[in-house]
Amino acid sequence: MKRISIFILAVVALLFWYFKPTTELTSDISASASIEPHRNLTQRTTDQSLPLPKQIKQCYAESTQIRTTISDFEQQVKKELVAAFEQGQLIETLLSYDSQNSLNNYHYSSMVFEAAAHYAGKELQVAQPEHAEQHVEQFNELAELGKKEIAEAAVQQETFQLFYPIAPLRIHGSFVFSYSLLLLNVALELPETEFAELIQGKRFYPHEIAHAIDVGLPAGHIALLIRNSITLQGVPAFYTLSNSPFGALNLADVAAARWRTDVLKLLKEQNIKPTNIDGMVTGLDYALFSSPATVGTDTQVQVVQYLIAEGYKTHLQPVEEDLYEVSSEFLSSRNLQDPKLLALIKNQLISPSAYEKTQPPEALKMLFRSISEQGKLLTAKRQQCDQLEHQRKKHAELLSRDEISSLIRTSSSEPQGKVSLAELHQLDPALVDRYLTSFYHTERPRQDVEQSLITLAGDGYALQEFTVRTALNAAETAVLLTIVSNNLALLPAWQFRKHPVAPTDLMAFYNKPAVFWLQLQQSKFDLHLLDSQDQNLYRMAFSSSVEAVELLIEQGVDPLRPQFGSDALDYVLDHSYINATLHPVLPKIIEFVQQPEPSHLARMKRLQKFQPEIYQHIIQLKPELIPEDSQQMNKVLSSPRLSGPE
């Protein structure tokens, strides 16, 4: 019997692996023509007027303290927003407040939605997080029963509406789980009369009704829930939409996003209508930019026709002929090309304009002002820290970000700006790591396939059926790997892929705990996995734990496997340099060394100069790692984010 499928929202910030945000990196590449990177690999003048390491550490500590102060003010903003909800303010009003440039629109909108969910969830009984895992097991035990038995067992629980905060786990759009949601999850297979009997005497929250809409319960079932609702007003607590960074403003928005014309009509009878705010978001926006897995595009056409008849317009804007994209910060960007839909909405476009800002109450004004002042202090402090760090790097004879960017851009002899991994590797394997992580753009996932993978991640059997019949490209394979890494119960969907290809990257395994790697091994996952650039799992293992690295060694994954990019010895040598201590697995890894690579010897030269005690320890273990006098030091560190500050 199918188990209740739960998955973790993939939250990995790929482009922050080595550097600061990508916009900075992109400008670095294009704005560094005056740098002579090849010269910098072999020549550098040491500056002896250095900031002490403790000065740099203190500077970053002060920067962190300012960031903490800003966070404290932001928490006070959220409290003020919750208080405003308690006083009867509408979410539209709070979203329109002018934050006086102290917060960007996206951040402030997120805070409003968080406050709305907090206010809406105040009446819910929420269990302590530490009890969640135990109850997930109980839910899974129930899942071994038939649908009717599951439903009957769920409604008999004393904790029927005790919500377990299993975030970031979720089932469909819910960030909590309960026996009430378990009931709704299986109710699709129950006749309406049986469902009515089961919920007799029960009262339901908007969050639960949103879930019922999300899983595709028939209109009759949802009408019963509406009739037995505690309230239908407000933002559904603990609920989100996959196509929106925030969520739905009300239940009618959920119905629009899930293409449920029948439910929109039921809610209209209760005076619950989709959002309709020019410059912000409308119900028609939600309907156009959603992809429910349970219904077809004809259903979308029906709900769009209904909303247009109800007077709704959309924030779609033309990009080129017959191609439109959304112009709203409330929905993820997505192009629309369906000719049926384009024909329907061509006269329903809202002229692009920001919604009108209003002045917030004095308490919020003061908080916005304080956040703005602290933000300026933080910018100044970060500039100071960056300058100190620049001085340190200059002394350590390491290339700056600008120099690394220029080196990547100018080092290749390939035509049309293409980068040769072989040439980068010859200069330093760490440059390959940098390029693949921050500059290399491969094929992208097809939007419909990516959406299907994300949607079906809530159902292991459906996901497996999809991957068995759908050949995924490398980018889509990486998406699947992320989903599976967050719920190893979904491994069959990975193992039985149609025409399997290597993923674009292995970032799904970044920073995973040691127990995760052990579970991988116990699940018979192939730890010899390579990505599309022929890189193995060592880089990810080093980001996680010593135990993960040791497991790969034990499982026979070659730590010195020939590849473009850093190998395990590069990582441990740079780690030992940065942290001024021998990496715990270094003695095991150097056992594999027969003929040292130039990058190994370059790192030994660095240790010889800056960490002589560690250097002596290593050469006693492996004399073959003694560099020639003429050997140059490496100027770039391998995976600095894995080991500490660069």
C-alpha positions in Angstrom: 0.0 0.0 0.0 1.2 3.4 -0.9 2.9 5.3 1.9 2.1 9.0 2.7 4.7 10.9 0.7 6.4 13.8 2.3 9.2 15.8 0.7 11.6 18.6 1.7 11.4 21.9 -0.3 14.8 22.1 -2.0 16.5 25.1 -0.6 20.0 25.3 -1.9 21.6 28.5 -3.0 23.8 27.2 -5.8 25.5 30.4 -6.8 26.7 31.3 -3.3 28.9 28.2 -3.1 32.2 30.0 -3.6 31.4 33.7 -3.8 29.1 36.6 -3.1 26.0 37.0 -5.3 26.3 36.2 -9.1 25.6 39.8 -10.2 28.9 40.7 -8.6 30.7 37.8 -10.3 29.3 38.7 -13.7 30.4 42.2 -13.4 33.8 40.9 -12.2 34.3 39.0 -15.5 33.4 41.9 -17.7 35.1 44.7 -15.8 38.6 43.3 -15.3 40.4 43.9 -18.6 43.2 45.8 -17.0 44.3 42.8 -14.8 47.1 40.5 -15.9 46.0 37.2 -14.5 48.8 35.0 -15.9 51.4 37.3 -14.4 49.6 37.2 -11.1 49.9 33.4 -11.0 53.7 33.6 -10.7 54.5 37.1 -9.4 53.2 38.8 -6.3 54.8 41.4 -4.0 54.2 40.6 -0.3 52.8 43.5 1.8 54.1 43.2 5.3 51.7 45.9 6.8 49.0 43.4 7.6 45.8 43.4 9.7 46.0 40.7 12.3 43.7 37.7 11.8 41.9 38.6 15.0 41.2 42.1 13.6 39.5 40.5 10.6 37.6 38.1 12.8 36.5 41.0 15.0 35.4 43.0 12.0 33.2 40.2 10.7 31.8 39.7 14.3 30.8 43.4 14.4 29.2 43.0 10.9 27.3 40.0 12.2 26.1 42.0 15.2 24.7 44.7 13.0 22.9 42.1 10.9 21.5 40.7 14.2 20.3 44.2 15.2 18.6 44.5 11.8 17.0 41.1 12.3 15.7 42.2 15.7 14.1 45.3 14.2 12.5 43.1 11.5 11.0 40.8 14.2 9.5 43.9 15.7 8.1 44.8 12.3 6.4 41.4 12.1 4.9 41.9 15.6 3.5 45.2 14.5 2.0 43.5 11.4 0.5 40.8 13.4 -1.0 43.4 15.7 -2.5 45.2 12.7 -4.2 41.9 11.6 -5.6 41.6 15.1 -7.0 45.1 14.7 -8.8 44.1 11.5 -6.5 45.5 8.9 -6.7 43.8 5.5 -3.6 42.2 4.0 -3.9 44.5 0.9 -3.5 47.5 3.2 -0.4 46.2 4.9 1.1 45.2 1.6 0.7 48.8 0.3 2.7 50.4 3.2 5.8 52.3 2.1 8.8 50.8 3.8 10.9 53.8 2.9 13.5 51.8 1.0 14.6 50.1 4.3 13.3 46.8 2.9 12.9 45.8 -0.7 9.3 45.0 -1.9 10.0 41.2 -2.0 11.3 41.1 1.6 8.6 43.3 3.0 5.9 41.3 1.2 7.4 38.1 2.6 7.1 39.6 6.1 3.5 40.6 5.6 2.6 37.0 4.5 4.5 35.5 7.4 2.6 37.8 9.8 -0.7 36.9 8.1 0.0 33.2 8.4 1.0 33.7 12.1 -2.2 35.5 12.8 -4.3 33.0 10.9 -2.5 30.1 12.7 -2.9 31.5 16.2 -6.1 29.4 16.8 -4.4 26.2 15.6 -3.0 23.7 18.0 0.6 23.2 17.0 2.7 20.4 18.5 6.4 20.8 19.5 8.8 20.2 16.6 10.6 17.5 18.5 7.5 15.3 18.4 7.0 15.6 14.7 9.2 12.7 13.5 7.5 10.2 15.9 4.1 11.1 14.5 5.3 11.0 10.9 6.0 7.3 11.6 2.5 6.8 13.0 1.1 8.5 9.9 3.1 6.1 7.7 1.8 3.1 9.7 -1.7 4.2 9.0 -0.9 4.4 5.4 -0.5 0.6 5.2 -4.3 0.4 5.7 -7.0 0.8 3.0 -8.3 4.3 2.2 -11.6 3.9 4.2 -9.7 2.4 7.2 -7.2 5.3 7.1 -10.1 7.8 7.1 -11.9 6.1 9.9 -8.8 5.8 12.0 -7.9 9.5 11.4 -11.2 10.9 12.6 -11.1 8.8 15.8 -7.8 10.4 16.9 -8.0 12.6 19.9 -5.4 14.8 18.2 -7.4 15.0 14.9 -6.5 18.7 14.5 -3.2 18.9 16.3 -0.8 20.1 13.7 2.8 18.9 13.6 5.4 21.4 12.3 7.3 19.2 10.0 8.5 22.1 8.0 10.5 22.1 5.8 8.7 18.8 5.1 5.3 19.2 3.4 2.5 17.3 1.8 1.2 19.1 -1.2 1.0 22.8 -0.2 1.0 22.3 3.6 3.9 23.1 5.9 2.3 21.2 8.8 0.7 17.8 9.0 -2.2 16.4 11.0 -4.7 13.6 11.1 -7.3 16.0 9.6 -5.0 16.5 6.6 -4.5 12.8 6.4 -8.2 12.3 6.1 -8.5 14.9 3.3 -5.5 13.3 1.6 -7.5 10.0 1.2 -11.0 11.4 0.9 -10.8 11.5 -2.9 -11.7 7.8 -2.9 -14.5 8.2 -0.5 -18.2 8.7 -1.6 -19.6 12.0 -0.6 -22.1 10.4 1.8 -19.4 8.5 3.6 -17.3 11.6 3.8 -20.2 13.6 5.2 -20.7 10.9 8.0 -17.0 10.9 8.9 -16.7 14.7 9.3 -20.0 15.1 11.2 -19.3 17.3 14.2 -15.9 18.4 12.9 -15.0 22.1 12.1 -12.4 23.0 9.5 -9.8 25.8 9.1 -9.0 27.7 5.9 -5.7 25.8 5.8 -7.5 22.5 5.7 -9.9 23.6 3.0 -7.0 24.9 0.9 -5.4 21.5 1.2 -8.7 19.8 0.1 -8.7 22.1 -3.0 -5.0 21.3 -3.6 -5.5 17.5 -3.6 -8.5 17.8 -5.9 -11.4 16.8 -3.7 -14.7 17.0 -5.6 -16.9 20.1 -5.3 -19.4 18.1 -3.1 -16.8 17.2 -0.6 -15.5 20.8 -0.5 -19.0 22.1 -0.1 -19.3 20.0 3.1 -16.0 21.5 4.4 -17.2 25.0 3.6 -20.5 24.3 5.5 -18.5 23.0 8.4 -15.8 25.7 8.3 -14.6 27.7 11.4 -14.0 30.7 9.1 -13.4 31.2 5.4 -11.6 34.6 5.7 -8.0 35.4 5.6 -4.7 33.9 4.4 -4.6 30.1 4.8 -2.0 29.4 7.5 0.9 27.2 6.8 0.0 26.9 3.1 1.9 27.9 0.0 1.6 27.6 -3.8 4.5 26.2 -5.8 4.2 29.0 -8.4 4.2 31.9 -5.8 7.0 32.9 -3.5 4.4 34.0 -0.9 1.2 32.1 -1.4 -2.5 32.8 -1.8 -4.2 35.8 -0.2 -7.4 33.8 0.4 -9.1 30.5 -0.4 -10.5 31.8 -3.7 -6.9 32.5 -4.9 -6.2 28.8 -4.1 -9.2 27.7 -6.2 -8.1 30.0 -9.1 -4.5 28.6 -8.9 -5.8 25.1 -8.9 -8.2 25.8 -11.9 -11.3 25.0 -9.8 -14.2 26.9 -11.3 -16.7 24.8 -9.3 -15.0 25.8 -6.0 -14.8 29.5 -7.1 -18.6 29.5 -7.5 -19.0 27.8 -4.0 -16.8 30.4 -2.4 -18.5 33.3 -4.2 -21.8 32.2 -2.5 -19.9 32.9 0.8 -18.6 36.3 -0.5 -15.0 34.9 -0.8 -13.6 36.1 -4.1 -10.1 36.0 -5.7 -7.8 38.9 -5.0 -8.1 41.8 -7.5 -5.4 44.5 -6.9 -4.0 46.4 -9.8 -0.2 46.5 -9.6 -0.1 43.6 -7.2 -1.9 40.4 -8.2 -5.2 39.2 -9.4 -7.1 35.9 -9.4 -6.5 35.7 -13.1 -2.8 35.9 -12.5 -3.0 32.9 -10.2 -5.0 31.0 -12.8 -2.6 31.7 -15.7 0.6 30.9 -13.8 -0.2 27.6 -12.1 0.2 24.0 -13.3 -1.9 21.6 -11.2 -0.9 18.1 -11.9 -4.5 16.7 -11.4 -6.3 18.6 -14.3 -5.8 19.4 -17.9 -5.4 22.6 -19.9 -9.1 22.6 -20.9 -9.9 23.1 -17.3 -7.5 26.1 -17.2 -9.3 27.6 -20.2 -12.6 27.2 -18.3 -11.4 29.0 -15.1 -9.8 31.8 -17.2 -13.1 32.3 -19.1 -14.9 32.4 -15.7 -12.6 35.0 -14.2 -12.7 37.2 -17.2 -16.5 37.1 -17.1 -16.2 38.1 -13.4 -14.2 41.2 -14.5 -10.6 40.1 -13.7 -7.6 41.3 -15.6 -4.0 40.1 -15.6 -0.5 41.5 -15.1 0.8 39.7 -18.1 3.0 41.8 -20.3 4.1 41.1 -23.9 7.8 40.2 -24.3 7.6 39.6 -28.0 4.9 38.6 -30.5 2.7 35.9 -29.0 4.9 35.6 -25.9 3.9 37.1 -22.5 5.3 36.9 -19.1 4.0 37.9 -15.7 4.7 41.3 -14.3 4.0 40.7 -10.6 6.4 40.1 -7.7 3.7 37.8 -6.3 4.2 35.0 -8.9 7.2 33.2 -10.2 8.2 34.4 -13.6 6.8 32.1 -16.3 6.2 32.7 -20.0 2.8 32.1 -21.5 2.5 30.9 -25.1 -0.7 28.9 -25.3 -2.6 30.3 -28.2 -6.1 29.5 -26.6 -5.2 31.5 -23.5 -3.5 34.3 -25.4 -6.6 34.8 -27.5 -8.7 35.0 -24.3 -6.6 37.4 -22.4 -5.4 39.8 -25.1 -7.9 42.5 -24.0 -7.5 41.8 -20.3 -4.0 43.2 -19.7 -3.4 45.6 -16.9 -1.1 48.5 -17.8 2.2 48.1 -15.9 2.2 50.3 -12.8 3.2 49.8 -9.2 0.4 49.7 -6.8 -0.1 52.9 -4.8 2.0 53.1 -1.7 0.5 54.4 1.6 2.0 55.8 4.7 2.4 53.2 7.6 1.6 54.0 11.2 4.2 55.8 13.2 5.5 52.7 15.0 6.3 51.0 11.7 7.8 54.3 10.3 10.3 54.4 13.2 11.2 50.7 12.7 11.7 51.2 9.0 13.9 54.2 9.8 16.0 52.2 12.2 16.4 49.4 9.7 17.6 51.9 7.1 20.1 53.4 9.4 21.5 50.0 10.5 21.6 49.0 6.8 23.9 51.9 6.0 26.2 50.9 9.0 26.2 47.3 7.7 27.3 48.4 4.2 30.1 50.5 5.7 31.3 47.7 8.0 31.3 45.1 5.2 33.4 47.4 3.1 35.9 47.7 5.9 36.0 43.9 6.4 36.4 43.4 2.7 39.4 45.8 2.7 41.0 44.0 5.6 40.4 40.7 3.9 41.9 42.0 0.7 45.1 43.0 2.5 45.2 39.5 4.0 44.8 37.8 0.6 47.5 40.1 -0.8 49.9 38.9 1.9 48.9 35.3 1.4 49.6 35.7 -2.3 46.1 34.6 -3.3 44.2 36.0 -6.2 41.3 38.3 -5.6 37.8 37.6 -6.9 38.4 40.1 -9.7 41.6 38.4 -10.7 40.0 34.9 -10.6 37.1 36.2 -12.8 39.5 37.7 -15.3 41.7 34.6 -15.3 38.7 32.4 -16.1 37.6 34.8 -18.9 41.0 35.2 -20.5 42.8 31.9 -20.0 41.1 29.9 -22.7 42.3 29.6 -26.3 38.8 28.3 -27.3 36.9 30.5 -29.9 33.9 32.6 -29.1 34.6 33.0 -25.5 34.3 29.3 -24.7 36.2 28.1 -21.7 38.5 25.1 -21.8 38.3 23.0 -18.6 41.6 21.4 -19.5 43.4 24.8 -19.7 41.8 25.9 -16.5 42.7 22.7 -14.8 46.3 23.1 -15.9 46.5 26.6 -14.3 44.8 25.3 -11.1 42.0 22.7 -10.6 40.3 25.1 -8.2 39.5 27.4 -11.2 37.5 24.6 -12.8 35.5 24.3 -9.5 34.8 28.1 -9.6 33.8 28.1 -13.2 31.5 25.1 -13.0 29.8 26.5 -9.9 29.4 30.1 -10.8 29.9 30.7 -14.5 29.0 27.6 -16.3 25.5 27.6 -17.8 24.2 24.3 -19.1 20.9 23.3 -20.5 17.9 24.3 -18.4 15.0 22.1 -17.3 11.9 22.2 -19.4 9.3 24.1 -17.4 6.5 21.6 -17.7 8.8 18.7 -16.7 10.3 20.6 -13.8 6.8 21.5 -12.5 5.7 17.9 -12.9 8.7 16.6 -10.9 8.0 19.1 -8.1 4.3 18.5 -8.0 4.6 14.7 -8.1 7.2 14.7 -5.3 4.3 14.3 -2.9 3.4 10.9 -4.4 6.3 8.4 -4.7 4.4 6.0 -7.0 3.3 8.8 -9.3 6.8 10.2 -9.4 8.2 6.8 -10.3 5.7 6.3 -13.1 6.6 9.7 -14.5 10.4 9.1 -14.5 9.9 5.6 -16.0 8.1 7.0 -19.0 9.8 10.5 -19.3 13.4 10.8 -20.4 15.0 13.6 -18.3 17.7 15.9 -19.5 20.7 16.7 -17.3 19.2 19.7 -15.6 15.9 17.9 -14.9 17.9 15.0 -13.6 19.5 17.4 -11.1 16.1 18.5 -10.0 15.0 14.9 -9.5 18.2 14.3 -7.5 17.4 17.2 -5.2 13.9 15.8 -4.6 15.2 12.3 -3.9 18.0 13.5 -1.6 15.3 15.2 0.5 13.2 12.0 0.8 15.1 8.8 0.2 11.8 6.9 0.1 11.6 8.3 -3.5 14.8 6.5 -4.6 12.9 4.1 -7.0 12.0 7.2 -9.1 15.8 7.8 -9.4 16.8 4.2 -9.9 14.3 3.4 -12.7 14.7 6.5 -14.9 14.1 6.2 -18.6 17.4 6.6 -20.5 19.2 7.9 -17.5 21.8 10.7 -17.9 24.2 12.3 -15.4 22.9 15.4 -13.6 24.3 18.8 -14.3 25.6 19.0 -10.8 25.6 17.1 -7.4 24.6 20.1 -5.3 21.6 18.1 -3.9 24.2 16.5 -1.5 25.7 19.8 -0.4 26.0 20.2 3.4 24.1 17.0 4.2 24.6 15.5 7.7 26.7 12.4 8.3 23.6 10.3 8.9 22.3 11.2 5.4 25.4 9.7 3.8 25.0 6.5 5.8 21.4 6.3 4.8 22.5 6.6 1.1 24.9 3.8 1.5 22.3 1.6 3.3 19.8 2.4 0.5 22.3 1.0 -2.0 22.6 4.4 -3.7 25.5 4.4 -6.2 28.1 6.5 -4.4 30.3 6.4 -7.5 27.8 8.8 -9.1 29.4 11.4 -11.5 27.8 14.6 -12.8 27.7 15.7 -16.4 31.2 17.3 -16.1 32.6 14.0 -14.8 32.9 15.2 -11.2 32.5 12.8 -8.3 30.9 13.2 -4.9 34.0 14.2 -2.9 33.3 17.9 -3.2 29.9 17.4 -1.7 31.2 15.0 1.0 33.8 17.6 2.1 31.0 20.2 2.5 29.2 17.8 4.8 31.4 16.0 7.3 34.6 13.9 7.9 32.4 10.9 8.2 31.0 11.4 4.7 34.5 11.6 3.2 35.5 8.4 5.1 32.4 6.6 3.8 33.3 7.4 0.2 36.8 6.1 0.8 35.4 2.9 2.4 33.1 2.4 -0.5 35.9 2.5 -2.9 35.3 5.9 -4.5 38.7 7.0 -5.7 39.7 10.2 -4.0 42.4 11.0 -6.6 40.3 10.0 -9.7 41.5 11.9 -12.8 39.0 14.6 -13.5 38.9 18.3 -14.4 38.7 20.1 -11.0 40.0 19.6 -7.5 40.4 16.2 -6.1 40.2 15.1 -2.5 43.9 15.8 -1.8 43.6 19.4 -3.1 40.7 19.9 -0.6 42.5 18.5 2.4 45.7 20.4 1.7 43.8 23.7 1.3 41.7 23.0 4.4 44.8 22.3 6.4 46.3 25.6 5.2 43.2 27.7 6.0 42.5 26.2 9.4 46.2 25.8 10.4 45.5 22.2 11.4 45.9 18.8 9.7 42.6 17.7 8.1 41.5 14.4 9.8 41.3 12.4 6.6 44.5 13.6 5.1 46.6 10.6 6.3 44.0 8.3 4.6 44.0 10.2 1.4 47.7 10.5 0.9 47.9 6.7 1.0 46.5 6.8 -2.5 49.2 9.1 -3.8 51.6 7.5 -6.2 52.7 10.4 -8.4 51.7 13.8 -7.0 49.8 16.2 -9.4 51.3 19.7 -9.9 48.3 21.1 -7.9 49.3 18.9 -4.9 52.8 20.1 -5.0 51.7 23.8 -5.4 49.6 23.4 -2.2 52.5 21.8 -0.4 54.7 24.8 -1.3 52.0 27.0 0.3 52.1 25.0 3.4 55.9 25.0 3.4 55.8 28.8 3.5 52.8 29.6 5.7 52.3 26.4 7.8 55.7 24.8 8.2 54.8 22.5 11.1 51.9 21.0 9.1 54.2 20.7 6.1 56.7 18.8 8.1 54.1 16.4 9.4 52.8 15.7 5.9 56.2 15.0 4.3 57.0 12.6 7.1 53.9 10.7 6.1 54.5 11.0 2.4 58.0 12.2 1.2 56.8 12.1 -2.4 54.9 15.3 -1.6 58.1 17.4 -1.1 58.0 20.1 -3.8 61.0 21.2 -5.9 62.6 24.6 -4.9 61.3 26.0 -8.2 57.7 24.9 -7.5 55.2 27.8 -7.4 52.5 28.1 -4.8 48.8 27.9 -5.7 47.1 31.2 -6.0 43.5 29.9 -5.7 42.0 27.8 -3.0 39.9 24.7 -3.6 36.3 25.1 -2.5 36.9 27.8 0.1 33.3 27.6 1.3 33.9 24.0 2.2 36.7 24.8 4.5 36.3 28.3 6.0 36.8 31.9 4.9 39.0 32.4 1.9 
